PDB file of C-alpha atoms in Angstrom:
ATOM      1  CA  MET R  63      32.597   7.582 -29.440  1.00 57.00           C
ATOM      2  CA  LYS R  64      30.889   5.111 -31.956  1.00 61.00           C
ATOM      3  CA  HIS R  65      30.847   2.913 -28.245  1.00 55.00           C
ATOM      4  CA  LEU R  66      29.269   5.466 -26.223  1.00 51.00           C
ATOM      5  CA  PRO R  67      25.369   4.388 -26.923  1.00 56.00           C
ATOM      6  CA  LYS R  68      27.001   0.989 -25.348  1.00 48.00           C
ATOM      7  CA  VAL R  69      28.231   3.020 -22.473  1.00 42.00           C
ATOM      8  CA  LEU R  70      25.805   4.847 -21.682  1.00 46.00           C
ATOM      9  CA  PHE R  71      22.999   1.740 -21.873  1.00 41.00           C
ATOM     10  CA  LEU R  72      25.252  -0.109 -19.637  1.00 45.00           C
ATOM     11  CA  LEU R  73      25.586   2.746 -17.138  1.00 42.00           C
ATOM     12  CA  VAL R  74      21.366   2.856 -17.257  1.00 43.00           C
ATOM     13  CA  VAL R  75      21.376  -0.891 -16.750  1.00 45.00           C
ATOM     14  CA  VAL R  76      23.676  -1.176 -13.641  1.00 45.00           C
ATOM     15  CA  PHE R  77      22.234   2.296 -11.890  1.00 40.00           C
ATOM     16  CA  ALA R  78      18.686   0.654 -12.480  1.00 45.00           C
ATOM     17  CA  GLY R  79      19.910  -2.724 -10.845  1.00 51.00           C
ATOM     18  CA  PHE R  80      21.523  -0.455  -8.118  1.00 43.00           C
ATOM     19  CA  THR R  81      18.225   1.479  -7.717  1.00 47.00           C
ATOM     20  CA  PHE R  82      15.985  -1.491  -7.633  1.00 48.00           C
ATOM     21  CA  ALA R  83      18.738  -3.310  -4.702  1.00 53.00           C
ATOM     22  CA  THR R  84      18.876  -0.276  -2.365  1.00 59.00           C
ATOM     23  CA  GLN R  85      15.456   1.228  -2.994  1.00 60.00           C
ATOM     24  CA  ASN R  86      13.096  -1.612  -3.411  1.00 78.00           C
ATOM     25  CA  THR R  87      10.801  -1.122  -0.444  1.00 85.00           C
ATOM     26  CA  THR R  88       7.518  -3.244  -1.644  1.00 85.00           C
ATOM     27  CA  ASP R  89       7.868  -5.797   1.692  1.00 90.00           C
ATOM     28  CA  ASP R  90       9.342  -3.133   4.086  1.00 93.00           C
ATOM     29  CA  LEU R  91       6.022  -2.957   6.241  1.00 97.00           C
ATOM     30  CA  GLU R  92       6.144   0.256   8.445  1.00 97.00           C
ATOM     31  CA  ILE R  93       3.857   0.556  11.281  1.00 98.00           C
ATOM     32  CA  VAL R  94       3.380   4.359  11.967  1.00 98.00           C
ATOM     33  CA  THR R  95       1.941   5.762  15.439  1.00 98.00           C
ATOM     34  CA  HIS R  96       0.685   8.713  15.921  1.00 98.00           C
ATOM     35  CA  GLU R  97      -0.564  10.537  19.509  1.00 97.00           C
ATOM     36  CA  LEU R  98      -3.271  12.870  19.176  1.00 97.00           C
ATOM     37  CA  LYS R  99      -4.105  14.541  22.863  1.00 95.00           C
ATOM     38  CA  GLY R 100      -7.045  16.233  24.387  1.00 93.00           C
ATOM     39  CA  VAL R 101      -9.784  14.783  21.548  1.00 91.00           C
ATOM     40  CA  VAL R 102     -11.576  12.346  23.848  1.00 98.00           C
ATOM     41  CA  SER R 103     -12.239  11.596  27.509  1.00 98.00           C
ATOM     42  CA  ALA R 104     -10.726   7.848  27.550  1.00 98.00           C
ATOM     43  CA  PRO R 105      -7.915   6.479  25.197  1.00 98.00           C
ATOM     44  CA  VAL R 106      -9.191   5.187  21.721  1.00 99.00           C
ATOM     45  CA  ARG R 107      -6.846   3.716  19.366  1.00 99.00           C
ATOM     46  CA  VAL R 108      -7.978   3.442  15.516  1.00 99.00           C
ATOM     47  CA  VAL R 109      -5.815   1.339  13.074  1.00 99.00           C
ATOM     48  CA  GLN R 110      -5.997   2.476   9.312  1.00 99.00           C
ATOM     49  CA  ILE R 111      -5.136   0.230   6.558  1.00 99.00           C
ATOM     50  CA  SER R 112      -5.580   1.378   2.860  1.00 99.00           C
ATOM     51  CA  ASP R 113      -4.887   0.398  -0.710  1.00 98.00           C
ATOM     52  CA  VAL R 114      -4.266  -2.922  -0.092  1.00 98.00           C
ATOM     53  CA  HIS R 115      -5.076  -3.984  -3.634  1.00 97.00           C
ATOM     54  CA  LEU R 116      -6.332  -7.541  -3.315  1.00 97.00           C
ATOM     55  CA  LYS R 117      -5.847  -8.870  -7.124  1.00 89.00           C
ATOM     56  CA  ARG R 118      -5.963 -12.502  -6.731  1.00 83.00           C
ATOM     57  CA  ASP R 119      -8.039 -15.097  -4.851  1.00 82.00           C
ATOM     58  CA  GLU R 120      -5.192 -15.806  -2.637  1.00 86.00           C
ATOM     59  CA  LEU R 121      -3.586 -13.853  -0.008  1.00 95.00           C
ATOM     60  CA  ASP R 122       0.225 -12.838  -0.778  1.00 94.00           C
ATOM     61  CA  PRO R 123       2.600 -12.972   2.610  1.00 95.00           C
ATOM     62  CA  LEU R 124       2.757  -9.295   3.183  1.00 96.00           C
ATOM     63  CA  THR R 125      -1.342  -9.292   3.095  1.00 97.00           C
ATOM     64  CA  VAL R 126      -0.907 -12.212   5.807  1.00 97.00           C
ATOM     65  CA  ARG R 127       1.798 -10.183   7.785  1.00 98.00           C
ATOM     66  CA  VAL R 128      -0.625  -7.060   7.777  1.00 98.00           C
ATOM     67  CA  ALA R 129      -3.525  -8.827   9.169  1.00 98.00           C
ATOM     68  CA  LYS R 130      -1.485 -10.326  11.543  1.00 98.00           C
ATOM     69  CA  GLU R 131      -0.182  -6.871  12.641  1.00 98.00           C
ATOM     70  CA  VAL R 132      -3.436  -5.125  12.737  1.00 99.00           C
ATOM     71  CA  LYS R 133      -4.572  -8.046  15.196  1.00 98.00           C
ATOM     72  CA  ASP R 134      -1.513  -7.135  17.292  1.00 98.00           C
ATOM     73  CA  LEU R 135      -1.857  -3.648  17.739  1.00 99.00           C
ATOM     74  CA  THR R 136      -5.106  -4.473  19.469  1.00 98.00           C
ATOM     75  CA  PRO R 137      -7.196  -1.484  18.168  1.00 99.00           C
ATOM     76  CA  ASP R 138     -10.328  -0.746  18.794  1.00 99.00           C
ATOM     77  CA  ILE R 139     -11.590   0.448  15.692  1.00 99.00           C
ATOM     78  CA  ILE R 140     -10.200  -0.600  12.112  1.00 99.00           C
ATOM     79  CA  VAL R 141     -10.769   1.701   9.209  1.00 99.00           C
ATOM     80  CA  ALA R 142     -10.061   0.379   5.546  1.00 99.00           C
ATOM     81  CA  THR R 143      -9.787   4.088   3.256  1.00 99.00           C
ATOM     82  CA  GLY R 144     -10.493   1.936  -0.037  1.00 97.00           C
ATOM     83  CA  ASP R 145      -8.817   0.148  -2.841  1.00 98.00           C
ATOM     84  CA  MET R 146      -9.149  -2.877  -0.897  1.00 98.00           C
ATOM     85  CA  VAL R 147      -9.794  -5.166  -3.968  1.00 98.00           C
ATOM     86  CA  ASN R 148      -8.933  -4.742  -7.498  1.00 96.00           C
ATOM     87  CA  TYR R 149     -11.378  -7.086  -9.277  1.00 96.00           C
ATOM     88  CA  PRO R 150     -14.643  -9.347  -8.592  1.00 96.00           C
ATOM     89  CA  THR R 151     -12.481 -12.280  -8.374  1.00 95.00           C
ATOM     90  CA  SER R 152     -10.609 -10.523  -5.136  1.00 96.00           C
ATOM     91  CA  LEU R 153     -13.450 -10.612  -3.122  1.00 97.00           C
ATOM     92  CA  ARG R 154     -12.683 -14.444  -2.180  1.00 96.00           C
ATOM     93  CA  ALA R 155      -8.959 -12.902  -1.084  1.00 97.00           C
ATOM     94  CA  LEU R 156     -10.788 -10.446   1.095  1.00 98.00           C
ATOM     95  CA  ASN R 157     -13.274 -12.695   3.047  1.00 97.00           C
ATOM     96  CA  ARG R 158     -10.049 -14.685   3.639  1.00 97.00           C
ATOM     97  CA  PHE R 159      -8.368 -10.975   5.029  1.00 98.00           C
ATOM     98  CA  LEU R 160     -11.365  -9.799   6.622  1.00 98.00           C
ATOM     99  CA  ASP R 161     -10.915 -13.767   8.564  1.00 98.00           C
ATOM    100  CA  LEU R 162      -7.533 -12.793  10.022  1.00 98.00           C
ATOM    101  CA  LEU R 163      -8.135  -9.663  11.485  1.00 98.00           C
ATOM    102  CA  PRO R 164      -9.426  -9.419  15.244  1.00 96.00           C
ATOM    103  CA  LYS R 165     -13.060 -10.657  15.834  1.00 92.00           C
ATOM    104  CA  ASN R 166     -15.201  -8.276  17.701  1.00 93.00           C
ATOM    105  CA  VAL R 167     -13.437  -5.133  16.552  1.00 98.00           C
ATOM    106  CA  PRO R 168     -15.612  -2.861  14.207  1.00 98.00           C
ATOM    107  CA  LEU R 169     -14.090  -2.240  10.375  1.00 98.00           C
ATOM    108  CA  ILE R 170     -15.195   0.624   8.861  1.00 99.00           C
ATOM    109  CA  ALA R 171     -14.552   0.725   5.426  1.00 99.00           C
ATOM    110  CA  VAL R 172     -14.860   2.811   1.902  1.00 99.00           C
ATOM    111  CA  THR R 173     -14.395   2.062  -1.775  1.00 98.00           C
ATOM    112  CA  GLY R 174     -11.546   3.884  -3.649  1.00 98.00           C
ATOM    113  CA  ASN R 175     -11.237   4.045  -7.601  1.00 97.00           C
ATOM    114  CA  TRP R 176     -10.564   0.768  -8.210  1.00 97.00           C
ATOM    115  CA  GLU R 177     -13.981  -0.661  -6.816  1.00 97.00           C
ATOM    116  CA  GLN R 178     -15.734   2.154  -8.359  1.00 96.00           C
ATOM    117  CA  SER R 179     -14.309   1.137 -11.807  1.00 97.00           C
ATOM    118  CA  ASN R 180     -14.205  -2.850 -11.418  1.00 97.00           C
ATOM    119  CA  LEU R 181     -16.929  -3.441  -9.350  1.00 97.00           C
ATOM    120  CA  ASP R 182     -20.523  -3.328 -11.034  1.00 97.00           C
ATOM    121  CA  SER R 183     -23.549  -3.251  -8.896  1.00 96.00           C
ATOM    122  CA  LYS R 184     -24.006  -6.763  -8.022  1.00 98.00           C
ATOM    123  CA  ASN R 185     -20.521  -6.864  -6.916  1.00 98.00           C
ATOM    124  CA  MET R 186     -21.042  -3.839  -4.923  1.00 97.00           C
ATOM    125  CA  GLU R 187     -23.552  -5.931  -3.599  1.00 97.00           C
ATOM    126  CA  LYS R 188     -21.401  -8.708  -2.651  1.00 98.00           C
ATOM    127  CA  LEU R 189     -18.924  -6.588  -1.164  1.00 98.00           C
ATOM    128  CA  GLU R 190     -21.163  -4.958   1.501  1.00 98.00           C
ATOM    129  CA  LYS R 191     -22.871  -8.115   2.351  1.00 98.00           C
ATOM    130  CA  LEU R 192     -19.030  -9.341   2.606  1.00 98.00           C
ATOM    131  CA  TYR R 193     -18.113  -7.193   4.937  1.00 98.00           C
ATOM    132  CA  ALA R 194     -21.297  -7.349   7.028  1.00 97.00           C
ATOM    133  CA  ILE R 195     -20.467 -10.956   7.112  1.00 96.00           C
ATOM    134  CA  TYR R 196     -17.532 -10.028   9.544  1.00 96.00           C
ATOM    135  CA  GLY R 197     -19.688  -7.555  11.534  1.00 95.00           C
ATOM    136  CA  ASP R 198     -17.948  -4.531   9.459  1.00 96.00           C
ATOM    137  CA  THR R 199     -19.668  -1.754   7.668  1.00 97.00           C
ATOM    138  CA  LEU R 200     -19.066  -0.592   4.383  1.00 98.00           C
ATOM    139  CA  LEU R 201     -19.898   3.102   4.241  1.00 98.00           C
ATOM    140  CA  GLU R 202     -21.019   4.892   0.864  1.00 95.00           C
ATOM    141  CA  ASN R 203     -21.862   8.585   2.062  1.00 97.00           C
ATOM    142  CA  GLY R 204     -23.000   7.459   5.262  1.00 98.00           C
ATOM    143  CA  TRP R 205     -22.291   7.524   8.562  1.00 98.00           C
ATOM    144  CA  LYS R 206     -21.600   4.474  11.451  1.00 98.00           C
ATOM    145  CA  THR R 207     -20.920   5.622  15.481  1.00 98.00           C
ATOM    146  CA  VAL R 208     -19.052   3.224  17.316  1.00 98.00           C
ATOM    147  CA  GLU R 209     -18.372   3.167  21.252  1.00 98.00           C
ATOM    148  CA  ALA R 210     -15.126   2.261  22.901  1.00 98.00           C
ATOM    149  CA  TRP R 211     -14.407   2.870  26.166  1.00 98.00           C
ATOM    150  CA  GLY R 212     -17.397   5.184  26.736  1.00 98.00           C
ATOM    151  CA  VAL R 213     -16.160   7.236  23.925  1.00 98.00           C
ATOM    152  CA  LYS R 214     -18.453   8.014  20.943  1.00 98.00           C
ATOM    153  CA  VAL R 215     -16.910   7.912  17.722  1.00 99.00           C
ATOM    154  CA  ALA R 216     -18.687   9.208  14.991  1.00 99.00           C
ATOM    155  CA  LEU R 217     -17.282   7.801  11.058  1.00 99.00           C
ATOM    156  CA  CYS R 218     -18.534   9.029   8.170  1.00 98.00           C
ATOM    157  CA  GLY R 219     -17.245   7.148   4.979  1.00 98.00           C
ATOM    158  CA  VAL R 220     -18.032   8.942   1.770  1.00 98.00           C
ATOM    159  CA  ARG R 221     -17.827   7.540  -2.305  1.00 96.00           C
ATOM    160  CA  TYR R 222     -14.715   8.183  -4.366  1.00 95.00           C
ATOM    161  CA  LYS R 223     -16.462  10.805  -6.104  1.00 93.00           C
ATOM    162  CA  ILE R 224     -19.073  13.051  -3.920  1.00 96.00           C
ATOM    163  CA  GLU R 225     -19.967  16.616  -4.565  1.00 96.00           C
ATOM    164  CA  VAL R 226     -19.629  19.667  -2.320  1.00 96.00           C
ATOM    165  CA  ASP R 227     -23.400  19.961  -1.662  1.00 96.00           C
ATOM    166  CA  GLU R 228     -23.524  16.026  -1.035  1.00 96.00           C
ATOM    167  CA  LEU R 229     -20.648  15.985   1.327  1.00 97.00           C
ATOM    168  CA  SER R 230     -21.824  19.281   2.806  1.00 97.00           C
ATOM    169  CA  ALA R 231     -25.316  17.469   3.932  1.00 96.00           C
ATOM    170  CA  LEU R 232     -23.732  14.673   4.960  1.00 97.00           C
ATOM    171  CA  ILE R 233     -21.688  16.550   7.407  1.00 97.00           C
ATOM    172  CA  SER R 234     -24.530  18.913   8.592  1.00 95.00           C
ATOM    173  CA  ASN R 235     -26.565  15.018   9.903  1.00 94.00           C
ATOM    174  CA  ALA R 236     -23.312  13.905  12.018  1.00 96.00           C
ATOM    175  CA  PRO R 237     -24.504  12.151  14.928  1.00 97.00           C
ATOM    176  CA  LYS R 238     -23.332  13.562  18.172  1.00 97.00           C
ATOM    177  CA  ALA R 239     -20.103  11.870  19.252  1.00 98.00           C
ATOM    178  CA  GLU R 240     -16.728  13.228  20.813  1.00 98.00           C
ATOM    179  CA  LEU R 241     -14.789  12.106  18.245  1.00 98.00           C
ATOM    180  CA  THR R 242     -15.718  12.697  14.480  1.00 98.00           C
ATOM    181  CA  ILE R 243     -13.678  11.015  11.712  1.00 99.00           C
ATOM    182  CA  LEU R 244     -14.190  11.593   7.847  1.00 99.00           C
ATOM    183  CA  LEU R 245     -13.137   8.726   5.582  1.00 99.00           C
ATOM    184  CA  SER R 246     -12.051   9.089   2.257  1.00 99.00           C
ATOM    185  CA  HIS R 247     -10.042   7.496  -0.359  1.00 98.00           C
ATOM    186  CA  ARG R 248      -9.178  10.386  -2.037  1.00 97.00           C
ATOM    187  CA  PRO R 249      -7.341  13.068  -0.242  1.00 98.00           C
ATOM    188  CA  ASP R 250      -8.778  16.419  -2.174  1.00 96.00           C
ATOM    189  CA  THR R 251     -12.240  15.617  -0.744  1.00 97.00           C
ATOM    190  CA  VAL R 252     -10.541  17.602   2.272  1.00 97.00           C
ATOM    191  CA  ASP R 253     -11.059  20.733   0.188  1.00 96.00           C
ATOM    192  CA  LEU R 254     -14.432  20.429  -0.629  1.00 97.00           C
ATOM    193  CA  LEU R 255     -15.724  20.977   2.967  1.00 97.00           C
ATOM    194  CA  LYS R 256     -17.404  23.969   3.344  1.00 95.00           C
ATOM    195  CA  GLU R 257     -16.055  26.451   6.103  1.00 94.00           C
ATOM    196  CA  ALA R 258     -18.914  25.705   8.374  1.00 90.00           C
ATOM    197  CA  ASP R 259     -18.543  22.429   8.404  1.00 94.00           C
ATOM    198  CA  ARG R 260     -14.745  22.073   8.863  1.00 95.00           C
ATOM    199  CA  ALA R 261     -15.106  22.175  13.142  1.00 93.00           C
ATOM    200  CA  LYS R 262     -17.336  19.463  12.675  1.00 96.00           C
ATOM    201  CA  VAL R 263     -14.558  16.729  12.065  1.00 98.00           C
ATOM    202  CA  ASP R 264     -11.848  16.137  14.220  1.00 98.00           C
ATOM    203  CA  LEU R 265      -9.713  14.033  11.728  1.00 98.00           C
ATOM    204  CA  VAL R 266     -10.018  13.069   7.690  1.00 99.00           C
ATOM    205  CA  LEU R 267      -8.016   9.765   7.139  1.00 99.00           C
ATOM    206  CA  SER R 268      -7.388   8.623   3.225  1.00 99.00           C
ATOM    207  CA  GLY R 269      -5.140   6.988   0.647  1.00 98.00           C
ATOM    208  CA  HIS R 270      -5.069   6.395  -2.921  1.00 97.00           C
ATOM    209  CA  THR R 271      -1.568   7.908  -3.440  1.00 96.00           C
ATOM    210  CA  HIS R 272       0.551   5.129  -2.446  1.00 96.00           C
ATOM    211  CA  GLY R 273       3.139   7.687  -1.336  1.00 95.00           C
ATOM    212  CA  GLY R 274       3.844   8.022  -4.802  1.00 92.00           C
ATOM    213  CA  GLN R 275       4.850   4.369  -4.767  1.00 91.00           C
ATOM    214  CA  PHE R 276       7.861   5.157  -6.546  1.00 85.00           C
ATOM    215  CA  ARG R 277       9.878   7.753  -5.082  1.00 89.00           C
ATOM    216  CA  PRO R 278      13.680   6.522  -5.427  1.00 80.00           C
ATOM    217  CA  TYR R 279      16.041   8.997  -3.489  1.00 82.00           C
ATOM    218  CA  GLY R 280      12.919  10.636  -2.787  1.00 79.00           C
ATOM    219  CA  ILE R 281      12.319  12.012  -5.800  1.00 86.00           C
ATOM    220  CA  THR R 282       8.647  11.227  -7.056  1.00 86.00           C
ATOM    221  CA  VAL R 283       8.708   9.740 -10.672  1.00 81.00           C
ATOM    222  CA  VAL R 284       5.118   8.784 -11.684  1.00 80.00           C
ATOM    223  CA  PRO R 285       3.993  12.024 -13.402  1.00 80.00           C
ATOM    224  CA  GLN R 286       0.298  12.380 -11.803  1.00 82.00           C
ATOM    225  CA  TYR R 287       2.096  12.951  -8.358  1.00 83.00           C
ATOM    226  CA  ILE R 288       5.163  15.859  -9.640  1.00 84.00           C
ATOM    227  CA  GLY R 289       4.373  18.726  -7.512  1.00 84.00           C
ATOM    228  CA  TYR R 290       1.212  16.956  -5.634  1.00 87.00           C
ATOM    229  CA  LYS R 291       1.455  18.100  -2.114  1.00 88.00           C
ATOM    230  CA  ARG R 292      -0.329  15.780  -0.368  1.00 94.00           C
ATOM    231  CA  LEU R 293       1.563  12.324  -1.327  1.00 95.00           C
ATOM    232  CA  SER R 294       1.723  11.029   2.517  1.00 96.00           C
ATOM    233  CA  GLY R 295       1.464  11.811   6.417  1.00 97.00           C
ATOM    234  CA  PHE R 296      -0.054  14.505   8.156  1.00 97.00           C
ATOM    235  CA  PHE R 297      -1.109  18.003   6.858  1.00 97.00           C
ATOM    236  CA  THR R 298      -2.300  20.465   9.162  1.00 92.00           C
ATOM    237  CA  GLY R 299      -5.403  22.335   8.641  1.00 91.00           C
ATOM    238  CA  ALA R 300      -8.896  22.477   9.927  1.00 93.00           C
ATOM    239  CA  PRO R 301      -9.630  19.734   9.702  1.00 97.00           C
ATOM    240  CA  PRO R 302      -6.074  17.949   9.789  1.00 98.00           C
ATOM    241  CA  LEU R 303      -5.688  15.192   7.036  1.00 98.00           C
ATOM    242  CA  TYR R 304      -3.655  11.900   6.683  1.00 99.00           C
ATOM    243  CA  VAL R 305      -2.941  10.339   3.927  1.00 99.00           C
ATOM    244  CA  ASN R 306      -1.597   6.638   4.313  1.00 99.00           C
ATOM    245  CA  LYS R 307       1.060   5.237   1.883  1.00 98.00           C
ATOM    246  CA  GLY R 308      -1.096   2.255   1.669  1.00 98.00           C
ATOM    247  CA  VAL R 309      -0.223  -1.849   1.584  1.00 98.00           C
ATOM    248  CA  GLY R 310      -0.475  -2.702  -1.893  1.00 96.00           C
ATOM    249  CA  THR R 311       1.038  -1.417  -5.473  1.00 94.00           C
ATOM    250  CA  THR R 312      -0.668  -0.835  -8.977  1.00 91.00           C
ATOM    251  CA  THR R 313       1.033  -0.607 -12.781  1.00 85.00           C
ATOM    252  CA  MET R 314       4.105  -2.535 -11.648  1.00 85.00           C
ATOM    253  CA  PRO R 315       4.093  -4.965  -8.216  1.00 91.00           C
ATOM    254  CA  VAL R 316       7.227  -2.959  -6.731  1.00 90.00           C
ATOM    255  CA  ARG R 317       7.618  -0.095  -4.440  1.00 92.00           C
ATOM    256  CA  LEU R 318      10.723   2.318  -4.280  1.00 91.00           C
ATOM    257  CA  GLY R 319      11.457   4.073  -1.663  1.00 90.00           C
ATOM    258  CA  VAL R 320       7.361   4.248  -0.416  1.00 94.00           C
ATOM    259  CA  PRO R 321       7.309   1.182   2.239  1.00 95.00           C
ATOM    260  CA  PRO R 322       3.685   0.003   2.932  1.00 97.00           C
ATOM    261  CA  GLU R 323       2.168   1.080   5.958  1.00 98.00           C
ATOM    262  CA  ILE R 324      -0.431   0.536   8.669  1.00 99.00           C
ATOM    263  CA  ALA R 325      -1.033   3.765  10.586  1.00 99.00           C
ATOM    264  CA  VAL R 326      -1.946   3.944  14.274  1.00 99.00           C
ATOM    265  CA  PHE R 327      -3.803   6.778  16.022  1.00 99.00           C
ATOM    266  CA  ASP R 328      -3.783   6.736  19.519  1.00 99.00           C
ATOM    267  CA  PHE R 329      -6.430   9.395  20.943  1.00 98.00           C
ATOM    268  CA  LEU R 330      -5.487  10.641  24.511  1.00 98.00           C
ATOM    269  CA  PRO R 331      -7.388  12.568  26.810  1.00 97.00           C
TER     270      PRO R 331
END
């Protein structure tokens, strides 16, 4: 029995190594396509990226691949649902990333908790200007209307933290469009929509959760997400919500059982 602790420790090490070898999905980029019919008069493709979490001033191979894949998907609109950068020094990497994306395709972005926490007002202004250089738009509780194939698409982008009345005021001023999409880094923003406003939004796109990031064998191990019902994927309701698993990582540079994701939404007549 005196060797039992050593045996248990060895078993834990072996199991941890096996888990990392078989469940490590950090670089296993997935492209997930969804068709939504009966919403528009002509086909419109929206590509969503989220939680890229650029940390340094250079791009890693996965991020370069993400940009290439987005370009190859020939989107009509690109949306980025927050946490694109972690620090002020990450803005240089974002500049390189945006330069790799397709030109003349509008990108609409919102901020996440990392931008809100780590970028002061001066760097937030730099972030907004950086998007603008590429003809893109950073929305902080605002609207942007884009036309694709004759279809007017209204996109509302909200800050990471928004109050019920703020959101209601935004939705009540929605521009006329065939398709209305709400962009919010935090999935729970959908709960803030007043009953009268829900029918005005066709789809809510969010991120934030990384799909749990550590879910070996389908088991959620991150305490804050144990029991959380909106880790990733589609959630029906009025309006429907999609939670993107994101691309990058936080805390540890590893994903277990939760691959990075690019989400494609094909809106069809």
